[in-house]
Amino acid sequence: MKEMKGSYHPLLLLLFLPFVFGSFSSVADGSTYETFLRCMSNGNSSGQVSSLVFYPNNSSYTSTLQAYIRNRRFNTSTTPKPLIIVTPLHDTHVQSTVVCTRNLGMNLRTRSGGHDFEGLSYVSYANFVLLDMSNLRSIDVDIEVETAMVQVGATIGELYYRIWEKSQVHAFPAGVCPTVGVGGHISGGGYGVLLRKYGLTVDNVIDALIVDVEGRVLDRKSMGEDLFWAIRGGGGASFGVILSYKVQLVRVPKTVTVFRVSKTLEENATDIVNRWQYVADKIDNGLFIRLNLKPDNAKKTIRAGFTALFLGDSNRLVSVMNNEFPELAIQKQDCKEMSWIESELFWSSNINAPVKSLLDRTHYSPKFAKRKSDYLQIPIPRNGIESLWQKMIELSVVELTFNPYGGRMSEIPDWETPFPHRAGNIFKIEYGVNWAEEGPKVEAYYVNQTRLLYDFMTPFVSKSPRGAYLNYRDLDIGTSSVGNNSYTDGKVYGGKYFKGNFDRLVKVKTMVDGSNFFTNEQSIPPLKTRRKNRRK
Ligand SMILES: Cc1cc2nc3c(=O)[nH]c(=O)nc-3n(C[C@H](O)[C@H](O)[C@H](O)COP(=O)(O)OP(=O)(O)OC[C@H]3O[C@@H](n4cnc5c(N)ncnc54)[C@H](O)[C@@H]3O)c2cc1C
Ligand SMILES: *[C@@H]1O[C@H](CO)[C@@H](O)[C@H](O)[C@H]1NC(C)=O
Ligand SMILES: *[C@@H]1O[C@H](CO)[C@@H](O)[C@H](O)[C@H]1NC(C)=O
Ligand SMILES: *[C@@H]1O[C@H](CO)[C@@H](O)[C@H](O)[C@H]1NC(C)=O
Ligand SMILES: *[C@@H]1O[C@H](CO)[C@@H](O)[C@H](O)[C@H]1NC(C)=O
Ligand SMILES: *[C@@H]1O[C@H](CO)[C@@H](O)[C@H](O)[C@H]1NC(C)=O
Ligand SMILES: *[C@@H]1O[C@H](CO)[C@@H](O)[C@H](O)[C@H]1NC(C)=O
Ligand SMILES: *[C@@H]1O[C@H](CO)[C@@H](O)[C@H](O)[C@H]1NC(C)=O
């Protein structure tokens, strides 16, 4: 039989190109793969590259794809899959991947830890290449100068561990879940329970390496302050492929103290939650008290969980609590003293695990999950809190987590980084549902519940625009056309994530990637979207 490959007239192929996913005009056949591999081998990395490139017919393709899927919603047979996966071992492989993906006119999705709540790092409806950064994960801690160089494929648990190996009085103010990836977390503005004392991850970043649209590796000096600003909270995926961040470590005492207590409505949760709103953002900067609200369906009540980290010993914590927040009635026996690294295990509900478990990249059992976010600037009135209980019990599946701001967060101007939700915000709300049953109907049910609660919260939360947190990715708040993101559409979600910083992000985007090669459903649009992504 005559081989079909190459039997079409080249011009005929060209005719079809514009109809395939807008500007992404690749036809996936054997020749695509060969072209890609040939291009990759032209780079500096010849010889090795073929072992870093996975096609769908390869027996390791599926396990490579699934290894860092952290949300089962995007692990189904109907989820769009990459045409090619590349797993670089060296920066030059990343450079080649950018150049060769652009040559082929395909979309590129970069995945570091894979925790994106909408799966944007590994799902695209355009023909796409998945660039999986998980092998680029070296961490170099320099305690003398209190900095660390961290490659994006490292997890924050690995970063915490490597810091702890060298010093027990240093830390980094990143998130709680140890498997979260450095690349997405920091570029999206990542925060953790040290934020009232030290701000966000991005407030403690001092340099970075990025591969730009031309395949060049740039550091802070060569990329310039505008791009360096953008990749500290504006999302990496709009601007290039970040290789590493250099971060400033922060100091923590040898002994910190934690507590976790829970109150039901019968135990005066309403009064205590109400009071929390007036205290949590103003209390000692070394004290972070997270509030988690959960409907208890059996008992038709609400469980208000208060979990705290204090940068000091338990005597001082009890005295601070008695002075500022006596309603919670914290006593010495509620408190537990430990090292900062142990407190990380405590927060990730893993207190009995050895510190080494922070290195475990597979310690995560993904569920189906949906998240949304809000910011609160005026305390919810007491009767509002009561109506919220009613609604949560009625919906029965959505949890809310209130993360207090204030402290360092209020000292940093809104425009210092792309992350704009600073002074004036009492707390951030995270809406969360996780579920275990598969199927579109179940999914529609749970996702719907989060939307109903979000609608219910409208009168209480920030407005014009209603704020949202990029790292709690939520496609409900707006999307734009992949490869053809428009300013008008981008302003809808961009205004919520970045407020007044959106326009500066658009300027940076226009400057560094005017052809809009780095694009997804919520990327920053360049000012004039040019249609062609092909490299000339
Ligand atoms: C269980 C869990 C716990 C979480 N806890 C917290 C928390 O405590 N605090 C907090 O702030 N957030 C938290 N998050 C949200 C988390 O910060 C974001 O999902 C973050 O983007 C994840 O980073 P990642 O590298 O794992 O994600 P990925 O899915 O790999 O990437 C997320 C986004 O960043 C882009 N990206 C990734 N790497 C690069 C790169 N190298 N260059 C350019 N773009 C890149 C991706 O393309 C995608 O758009 C949590 C999420 C989960 C699932
Ligand atoms: C891009 O968007 C503009 C404005 O919405 C539209 O007119 C144009 O047809 C789109 N182009 C492609 C290739 O989708
Ligand atoms: C997979 O497809 C590529 C491109 O068509 C081909 O070169 C390769 O031999 C195939 N591999 C297997 C294991 O079938
Ligand atoms: C080529 O790659 C090697 C590592 O694979 C690297 O050390 C070297 O600097 C690269 N050379 C160029 C010219 O990029
Ligand atoms: C699958 O891909 C990997 C990486 O490119 C390669 O090393 C391996 O030989 C491939 N296996 C098959 C069966 O093609
Ligand atoms: C994805 O699905 C496969 C089965 O197809 C399963 O083995 C794997 O654990 C799943 N991974 C995630 C993250 O859901
Ligand atoms: C609830 O508050 C009331 C009035 O302030 C108080 O008398 C009562 O002891 C409290 N109940 C609990 C369980 O703390
Ligand atoms: C969402 O909930 C509303 C109110 O209960 C209901 O009317 C609607 O049908 C639900 N939609 C889905 C998709 O479940």
XYZ file of C-alpha atoms and ligand atoms in Angstrom:
687
model
C 0.000 0.000 0.000
C 1.203 3.449 -0.833
C 2.159 5.468 2.178
C -0.162 8.423 2.726
C 2.412 10.582 4.387
C 3.500 13.433 2.155
C 0.960 12.548 -0.516
C -1.021 15.782 -0.121
C 0.020 18.763 -2.112
C 1.666 21.183 0.342
C -0.643 24.023 -0.725
C -3.706 21.947 0.012
C -2.490 21.550 3.566
C -1.963 25.277 3.860
C -5.590 25.836 2.888
C -6.821 23.896 5.881
C -4.485 25.454 8.344
C -6.505 28.487 9.469
C -9.507 26.334 10.374
C -7.749 24.306 12.996
C -8.063 26.049 16.372
C -7.728 29.598 15.178
C -4.099 30.394 14.855
C -2.777 27.018 15.953
C -2.492 25.237 12.711
C -0.696 22.023 13.199
C -1.619 18.694 11.763
C -0.585 15.857 14.019
C 0.847 13.084 11.951
C 4.138 11.271 11.758
C 5.732 14.173 9.961
C 4.815 16.583 12.790
C 6.716 14.373 15.180
C 9.656 13.998 12.874
C 9.781 17.740 12.245
C 9.634 18.420 15.956
C 12.345 15.938 16.809
C 14.559 17.175 14.004
C 14.134 20.723 15.255
C 14.877 19.667 18.829
C 18.005 17.855 17.703
C 19.225 20.983 15.907
C 19.480 22.624 19.278
C 22.505 22.221 21.427
C 21.167 19.060 22.947
C 21.487 16.576 20.106
C 21.874 12.965 20.987
C 19.897 13.102 24.213
C 16.724 14.818 23.087
C 14.907 11.848 21.609
C 14.708 10.344 25.089
C 12.962 13.474 26.451
C 10.198 13.574 23.866
C 7.056 11.465 24.282
C 4.448 10.870 21.599
C 0.997 9.413 22.341
C 2.027 6.027 20.944
C 4.852 5.735 23.476
C 4.238 3.360 26.362
C 5.413 5.978 28.908
C 3.318 8.821 27.492
C 0.306 8.252 29.758
C 2.246 7.810 32.977
C 4.329 10.899 32.169
C 1.187 12.916 31.524
C -0.617 11.666 34.628
C 2.326 11.945 37.023
C 1.551 15.598 37.786
C -2.185 15.780 37.203
C -3.420 17.014 40.590
C -7.132 17.286 39.845
C -9.114 14.278 38.691
C -11.486 16.509 36.715
C -8.752 16.721 34.077
C -7.757 13.071 34.126
C -10.588 11.659 32.007
C -10.682 10.035 28.592
C -12.308 13.154 27.118
C -9.750 15.604 28.531
C -7.701 16.955 25.567
C -4.200 15.481 25.528
C -0.887 16.933 24.348
C 0.446 15.847 20.940
C 3.919 15.857 22.413
C 5.356 15.853 25.929
C 8.868 17.111 26.576
C 10.609 16.475 29.894
C 13.754 18.655 29.830
C 16.849 17.794 31.847
C 18.707 20.966 30.980
C 17.869 24.615 30.315
C 18.864 24.217 26.667
C 16.083 21.640 26.238
C 13.586 24.250 27.384
C 15.001 26.738 24.897
C 14.673 24.219 22.048
C 11.140 23.308 23.088
C 10.004 26.932 22.915
C 11.605 27.455 19.509
C 10.404 24.167 18.016
C 6.839 24.463 19.327
C 6.650 27.928 17.850
C 8.035 26.664 14.542
C 5.251 24.121 14.347
C 2.601 26.711 15.240
C 1.435 24.766 18.270
C 0.289 25.931 21.683
C 2.734 25.362 24.564
C 1.633 24.502 28.092
C 4.233 24.628 30.846
C 3.725 22.502 33.920
C 5.849 22.668 37.054
C 3.882 21.036 39.886
C 0.556 20.603 38.066
C -1.672 22.027 40.832
C -3.525 24.501 38.623
C -7.161 24.222 39.744
C -8.408 24.381 36.128
C -5.634 22.219 34.703
C -4.360 24.982 32.408
C -0.789 23.741 32.728
C -1.563 20.455 30.986
C -4.893 20.855 29.155
C -5.465 22.847 25.983
C -8.165 22.641 23.327
C -5.606 23.744 20.759
C -2.978 21.315 19.459
C -0.341 21.532 22.111
C 3.041 20.521 23.455
C 3.306 19.855 27.184
C 6.558 21.081 28.678
C 6.920 19.189 31.940
C 9.483 20.891 34.175
C 9.473 18.281 36.935
C 13.054 17.161 36.281
C 14.431 20.666 36.651
C 14.284 20.834 40.406
C 17.644 21.644 41.927
C 17.682 23.767 45.074
C 20.750 25.636 46.214
C 20.486 27.185 49.677
C 23.113 29.712 50.746
C 22.620 30.373 54.448
C 25.508 32.859 54.616
C 23.603 35.326 52.459
C 20.147 33.910 53.314
C 19.082 33.133 49.756
C 18.132 30.088 47.697
C 18.151 29.368 43.981
C 15.204 27.116 43.224
C 14.388 25.545 39.906
C 10.694 25.624 39.026
C 10.160 21.855 39.058
C 10.988 21.701 42.766
C 8.092 21.462 45.182
C 7.710 23.868 48.079
C 8.091 20.864 50.413
C 11.516 20.188 48.902
C 12.432 23.839 49.314
C 11.388 23.763 52.997
C 13.384 20.598 53.559
C 16.547 21.963 51.921
C 16.345 25.137 53.994
C 15.810 23.120 57.187
C 18.835 20.933 56.392
C 21.001 24.036 56.640
C 19.205 26.102 59.245
C 16.315 25.671 61.627
C 15.798 29.389 62.023
C 15.225 30.145 58.357
C 12.134 29.619 56.247
C 10.369 30.762 53.106
C 6.842 32.230 53.184
C 5.238 29.869 50.637
C 2.118 27.691 50.770
C 0.948 24.830 52.905
C 0.666 21.793 50.631
C 4.208 20.387 50.148
C 3.644 19.040 46.626
C 2.765 22.448 45.134
C 5.261 23.372 42.402
C 7.558 26.386 42.666
C 6.937 27.473 39.039
C 3.200 28.035 39.179
C 3.064 28.928 42.859
C 5.571 31.776 42.825
C 4.697 33.132 39.383
C 1.053 33.288 40.531
C 1.856 35.129 43.765
C 1.888 32.175 46.218
C 1.200 32.722 49.897
C 1.309 30.731 53.094
C 0.852 31.092 56.809
C 3.816 33.491 57.169
C 2.136 36.145 55.016
C 1.190 38.511 57.832
C 4.826 38.637 58.889
C 6.639 38.431 55.542
C 4.109 38.962 52.742
C 3.826 36.701 49.704
C 6.441 34.529 48.046
C 6.802 37.238 45.388
C 7.653 39.831 48.015
C 10.748 37.731 48.696
C 12.008 37.016 45.182
C 15.247 38.718 44.148
C 16.113 37.237 40.764
C 14.841 34.778 38.154
C 15.807 32.995 34.960
C 13.304 32.860 32.119
C 13.285 31.499 28.575
C 11.614 34.108 26.385
C 9.653 33.701 23.157
C 12.869 33.796 21.119
C 14.344 30.983 23.177
C 16.811 33.208 25.024
C 17.657 32.685 28.695
C 17.321 35.976 30.579
C 18.049 36.903 34.176
C 16.696 39.885 36.087
C 19.245 42.224 34.567
C 18.799 41.103 30.972
C 15.000 40.745 31.138
C 14.586 44.191 32.693
C 12.477 45.339 35.629
C 9.132 45.283 33.768
C 9.240 41.590 32.934
C 10.776 40.795 36.319
C 7.827 42.626 37.893
C 5.304 40.692 35.778
C 6.540 37.223 36.716
C 6.129 37.976 40.419
C 2.381 37.390 40.571
C 1.171 38.029 37.026
C 1.364 34.321 36.168
C 4.378 32.877 34.376
C 2.382 31.319 31.567
C 1.733 34.636 29.764
C 5.371 35.643 29.515
C 7.729 32.748 28.931
C 9.041 29.662 30.679
C 10.560 30.425 34.041
C 13.540 28.205 34.847
C 14.257 29.276 38.409
C 13.675 31.876 41.063
C 16.238 33.251 43.485
C 14.512 33.872 46.785
C 15.300 35.708 49.988
C 14.961 33.477 53.021
C 13.191 34.798 56.096
C 13.947 34.245 59.786
C 11.807 32.255 62.159
C 12.358 31.521 65.862
C 13.647 28.113 66.957
C 10.314 27.490 68.635
C 6.958 28.323 67.123
C 3.510 27.472 68.469
C 0.396 26.129 66.783
C -3.166 25.423 67.814
C -6.257 24.017 66.168
C -9.627 24.396 67.853
C -13.115 24.032 66.530
C -16.443 25.581 67.552
C -19.951 24.667 66.488
C -22.921 27.018 66.443
C -23.938 25.580 69.812
C -20.529 26.630 71.113
C -21.065 30.262 70.087
C -19.314 29.968 66.718
C -21.337 32.893 65.379
C -20.029 35.346 67.963
C -16.487 34.054 67.712
C -16.433 34.176 63.909
C -17.899 37.666 64.020
C -15.191 38.748 66.431
C -12.458 37.056 64.361
C -13.229 39.508 61.541
C -12.221 42.441 63.751
C -9.123 40.805 65.192
C -7.422 38.476 62.723
C -5.899 41.141 60.442
C -4.843 43.453 63.296
C -3.390 41.105 65.875
C 0.402 40.568 66.295
C 2.028 40.075 62.828
C 3.622 36.894 64.076
C 0.189 35.314 64.534
C -1.812 33.861 61.653
C -5.241 32.441 62.509
C -6.930 30.684 59.609
C -10.680 30.132 59.832
C -12.262 27.155 58.111
C -16.055 26.876 57.908
C -17.632 23.516 57.238
C -21.263 22.463 57.186
C -21.958 19.470 59.415
C -24.834 17.850 57.597
C -25.711 15.244 60.188
C -25.980 17.760 63.011
C -27.232 20.651 60.868
C -24.607 22.912 62.280
C -21.439 24.692 61.191
C -17.974 23.802 62.349
C -15.676 26.789 62.591
C -12.084 25.575 62.740
C -9.404 27.995 63.915
C -5.860 26.947 63.027
C -2.972 29.147 64.062
C 0.760 29.612 63.698
C 2.539 31.893 66.143
C 6.186 32.905 65.803
C 6.907 32.596 69.507
C 6.326 30.337 72.485
C 3.028 29.197 73.959
C 3.109 31.498 77.003
C 3.287 34.547 74.808
C 0.653 33.164 72.455
C -1.794 32.568 75.289
C -1.221 36.071 76.563
C -1.696 37.638 73.094
C -4.889 35.618 72.637
C -6.251 36.532 76.064
C -5.667 40.199 75.415
C -6.874 40.417 71.837
C -9.219 37.516 71.229
C -10.483 36.161 74.569
C -13.688 34.913 72.899
C -11.777 31.911 71.528
C -10.590 31.105 75.076
C -7.247 29.621 74.041
C -5.424 27.923 76.895
C -1.955 26.557 77.215
C -3.141 22.980 76.667
C -4.567 23.951 73.254
C -1.088 24.991 72.150
C 1.776 22.919 70.864
C 5.335 24.166 70.590
C 7.540 22.868 67.789
C 10.116 23.835 65.201
C 9.012 25.752 62.122
C 9.553 22.708 59.879
C 7.321 20.621 62.143
C 4.673 23.311 61.904
C 4.726 22.829 58.126
C 3.871 19.169 58.678
C 1.162 20.219 61.130
C -0.438 22.555 58.570
C -0.411 19.900 55.883
C -2.147 17.546 58.355
C 0.848 15.307 58.486
C 2.224 16.086 61.926
C 3.331 12.552 62.698
C 5.264 12.117 59.477
C 9.059 12.467 59.461
C 10.481 15.735 58.108
C 11.805 13.737 55.152
C 8.222 13.227 53.979
C 8.392 16.794 52.636
C 10.548 15.319 49.871
C 7.838 12.886 48.854
C 6.531 14.137 45.520
C 3.876 11.459 45.283
C 2.351 12.077 48.699
C -0.883 13.448 47.351
C -4.102 11.657 46.559
C -5.921 13.837 44.060
C -9.665 14.254 44.123
C -12.075 16.050 41.868
C -11.828 19.663 42.960
C -13.203 23.130 42.302
C -12.072 26.397 43.865
C -13.204 30.017 43.769
C -11.990 33.077 45.646
C -13.079 36.447 47.014
C -11.727 39.321 49.067
C -13.463 40.896 51.998
C -13.019 44.532 52.934
C -15.907 45.130 55.332
C -16.816 42.653 58.072
C -19.917 40.593 57.344
C -22.693 41.833 59.660
C -23.833 39.386 62.322
C -27.152 38.687 60.617
C -25.209 38.163 57.386
C -23.136 35.498 59.125
C -26.312 33.813 60.291
C -27.735 33.804 56.773
C -24.423 32.367 55.541
C -24.772 29.434 57.941
C -28.252 28.766 56.560
C -26.970 28.832 53.007
C -23.995 26.587 53.729
C -26.174 24.034 55.478
C -28.667 24.166 52.607
C -25.936 23.648 49.976
C -24.213 21.162 52.289
C -20.976 20.540 50.368
C -19.008 23.772 50.044
C -16.360 24.748 52.583
C -15.045 28.251 53.084
C -11.574 29.160 54.278
C -10.871 32.677 55.502
C -7.205 33.710 55.367
C -6.474 36.890 57.310
C -4.354 39.651 55.764
C -2.996 42.803 57.401
C 0.512 43.049 58.825
C 3.171 43.018 56.105
C 0.455 42.667 53.444
C -0.838 46.158 54.260
C 2.606 47.759 54.096
C 3.315 46.799 50.489
C 1.726 49.053 47.848
C -0.803 47.452 45.471
C 1.454 48.120 42.474
C 4.697 46.788 43.957
C 3.953 43.415 42.318
C 1.064 42.382 40.021
C -0.758 40.962 43.078
C -3.039 43.884 44.040
C -5.024 42.711 47.069
C -3.106 44.440 49.835
C -4.120 47.155 52.360
C -7.846 47.352 52.972
C -8.436 43.638 52.632
C -9.344 41.940 55.893
C -9.229 38.442 54.511
C -9.381 36.264 51.434
C -12.096 33.679 51.018
C -11.412 30.341 49.394
C -14.456 28.366 48.264
C -13.674 24.678 48.051
C -15.297 21.412 47.156
C -13.575 18.085 46.704
C -15.422 14.988 45.628
C -14.605 11.406 44.826
C -17.288 10.169 42.413
C -16.612 10.348 38.697
C -18.879 11.679 35.992
C -20.172 14.876 34.399
C -23.432 14.971 36.381
C -21.697 14.736 39.719
C -19.208 17.354 38.604
C -21.959 19.726 37.483
C -23.616 19.294 40.864
C -20.544 20.149 42.935
C -19.337 22.967 40.717
C -22.848 24.414 40.789
C -22.790 24.464 44.574
C -19.676 26.648 44.613
C -21.301 29.042 42.146
C -24.455 29.284 44.227
C -22.484 30.138 47.362
C -20.369 32.618 45.387
C -23.565 34.334 44.191
C -24.879 34.372 47.723
C -21.712 36.138 48.944
C -21.976 38.985 46.407
C -23.284 41.652 48.822
C -20.492 40.997 51.336
C -17.353 40.880 49.209
C -15.162 43.286 47.209
C -16.753 44.970 44.207
C -15.901 46.826 40.996
C -14.110 44.696 40.261
C -14.826 41.747 42.528
C -11.349 40.504 43.460
C -9.997 37.015 42.818
C -6.699 35.210 43.429
C -4.853 33.960 40.354
C -3.517 30.845 42.067
C -7.089 29.814 42.892
C -7.649 29.629 39.154
C -11.320 29.896 38.271
C -12.494 29.915 34.667
C -15.984 31.033 35.794
C -14.753 34.606 36.172
C -13.978 34.987 32.478
C -11.908 33.554 29.667
C -10.605 34.680 26.319
C -9.822 32.936 23.094
C -6.597 30.896 23.208
C -4.129 32.304 20.688
C -6.349 35.323 20.163
C -6.883 36.707 23.662
C -8.537 40.097 23.395
C -8.026 43.065 25.679
C -11.772 43.323 26.317
C -12.124 39.702 27.384
C -8.830 39.767 29.266
C -9.873 42.805 31.256
C -12.786 40.837 32.758
C -10.689 38.188 34.532
C -7.529 40.319 34.538
C -9.324 43.121 36.375
C -10.376 40.677 39.082
C -6.987 39.049 39.474
C -4.847 42.177 39.052
C -7.075 45.267 39.399
C -5.133 48.370 38.297
C -2.057 46.278 37.516
C -3.764 44.602 34.559
C -2.836 47.383 32.137
C 0.835 47.236 33.081
C 0.783 43.467 32.552
C -0.710 44.068 29.089
C 2.119 46.509 28.343
C 4.759 44.003 29.435
C 3.052 41.254 27.454
C 2.948 43.430 24.334
C 6.621 44.209 24.762
C 7.908 40.671 25.367
C 5.408 38.487 23.481
C 3.470 40.677 21.061
C 2.743 37.669 18.844
C 0.955 35.994 21.786
C 2.767 32.691 21.633
C 2.410 32.147 25.389
C -1.355 31.878 25.593
C -4.093 30.144 27.536
C -7.732 30.750 28.476
C -6.745 33.346 31.071
C -3.454 34.690 29.795
C -2.621 38.387 29.531
C -3.537 39.688 26.052
C -1.010 41.724 24.063
C -2.339 45.024 22.806
C -2.568 44.069 19.164
C -3.067 40.332 18.805
C -1.267 39.268 15.684
C -2.640 36.125 14.163
C 0.540 34.355 13.239
C 2.439 32.423 15.828
C 4.793 30.986 13.303
C 8.372 31.909 13.554
C 9.622 33.481 10.369
C -3.572 20.942 47.214
C -3.301 22.371 46.863
C -2.878 23.254 47.854
C -2.610 24.588 47.558
N -2.195 25.414 48.557
C -1.873 26.691 48.272
C -1.383 27.593 49.261
O -1.221 27.233 50.439
N -1.072 28.853 48.894
C -1.214 29.293 47.614
O -0.894 30.438 47.331
N -1.706 28.469 46.663
C -2.025 27.193 46.957
N -2.474 26.382 45.957
C -2.585 26.912 44.597
C -1.227 26.850 43.896
O -0.390 27.871 44.404
C -1.404 27.048 42.398
O -2.193 26.034 41.857
C -0.038 27.100 41.697
O -0.177 27.706 40.448
C 0.525 25.724 41.571
O 1.812 25.715 41.028
P 2.257 24.403 40.212
O 3.606 24.654 39.667
O 2.039 23.208 41.063
O 1.132 24.403 39.093
P 1.082 24.182 37.519
O -0.258 23.580 37.307
O 2.264 23.470 37.017
O 1.111 25.672 36.962
C 0.146 26.640 37.266
C 0.192 27.765 36.228
O 1.498 28.320 36.149
C 2.068 28.108 34.857
N 3.448 27.691 35.049
C 3.887 26.637 35.781
N 5.222 26.560 35.730
C 5.644 27.571 34.952
C 6.929 28.002 34.521
N 8.026 27.347 34.895
N 7.024 29.068 33.703
C 5.897 29.716 33.310
N 4.650 29.362 33.697
C 4.527 28.301 34.505
C 1.241 27.003 34.252
O 1.315 27.000 32.846
C -0.131 27.302 34.801
O -0.693 28.372 34.097
C -2.772 25.049 46.237
C -3.201 24.168 45.247
C -3.471 22.855 45.548
C -3.957 21.921 44.474
C -9.761 37.036 17.010
O -10.677 37.837 17.737
C -11.260 38.868 16.978
C -12.090 39.727 17.922
O -12.897 38.933 18.755
C -12.064 38.258 15.849
O -12.619 39.284 15.063
C -11.151 37.373 15.006
O -11.905 36.725 14.027
C -10.449 36.343 15.853
N -9.488 35.616 15.066
C -9.304 34.307 15.158
C -8.253 33.730 14.302
O -9.963 33.599 15.910
C 5.373 6.529 17.354
O 5.148 7.442 16.325
C 6.330 8.023 15.769
C 5.895 9.075 14.765
O 4.987 8.555 13.856
C 7.196 6.930 15.141
O 8.354 7.526 14.624
C 7.527 5.931 16.218
O 8.232 4.871 15.677
C 6.272 5.398 16.892
N 6.666 4.607 18.041
C 6.022 3.506 18.386
C 6.501 2.819 19.636
O 5.074 3.066 17.746
C 25.076 22.940 25.478
O 24.544 22.096 26.491
C 25.426 21.831 27.546
C 24.776 20.848 28.502
O 24.026 19.905 27.815
C 25.785 23.149 28.217
O 26.684 22.910 29.273
C 26.375 24.106 27.220
O 26.586 25.359 27.832
C 25.459 24.289 26.034
N 26.114 25.102 25.004
C 25.481 26.101 24.401
C 26.274 26.813 23.334
O 24.325 26.438 24.649
C 9.208 6.237 24.680
O 9.800 7.506 24.751
C 10.981 7.554 25.489
C 11.381 9.012 25.559
O 11.445 9.568 24.291
C 12.039 6.667 24.833
O 13.192 6.681 25.606
C 11.495 5.265 24.716
O 12.383 4.482 23.996
C 10.159 5.275 24.005
N 9.574 3.963 24.032
C 8.986 3.410 22.961
C 8.413 2.049 23.148
O 8.914 3.998 21.908
C -5.631 9.219 36.470
O -6.320 8.092 35.991
C -5.573 6.882 36.036
C -6.431 5.801 35.450
O -6.674 6.103 34.103
C -5.167 6.563 37.455
O -4.366 5.415 37.481
C -4.409 7.746 38.043
O -4.144 7.517 39.408
C -5.221 9.013 37.899
N -4.469 10.135 38.381
C -5.064 11.208 38.917
C -4.192 12.296 39.376
O -6.267 11.309 39.024
C -21.883 31.220 74.781
O -22.035 32.591 75.152
C -22.856 32.789 76.269
C -23.098 34.296 76.452
O -21.932 35.025 76.164
C -22.196 32.160 77.479
O -22.987 32.319 78.629
C -22.008 30.679 77.226
O -21.284 30.074 78.267
C -21.241 30.450 75.916
N -21.237 29.036 75.580
C -20.139 28.340 75.312
C -20.287 26.898 74.999
O -19.020 28.877 75.303
C -27.738 24.427 40.130
O -28.548 24.677 41.264
C -29.764 25.356 40.978
C -30.453 25.673 42.291
O -30.581 24.530 43.083
C -30.622 24.494 40.073
O -31.778 25.201 39.721
C -29.808 24.153 38.820
O -30.533 23.250 38.023
C -28.486 23.521 39.199
N -27.690 23.273 38.013
C -26.989 22.157 37.863
C -26.181 22.062 36.609
O -26.954 21.263 38.681
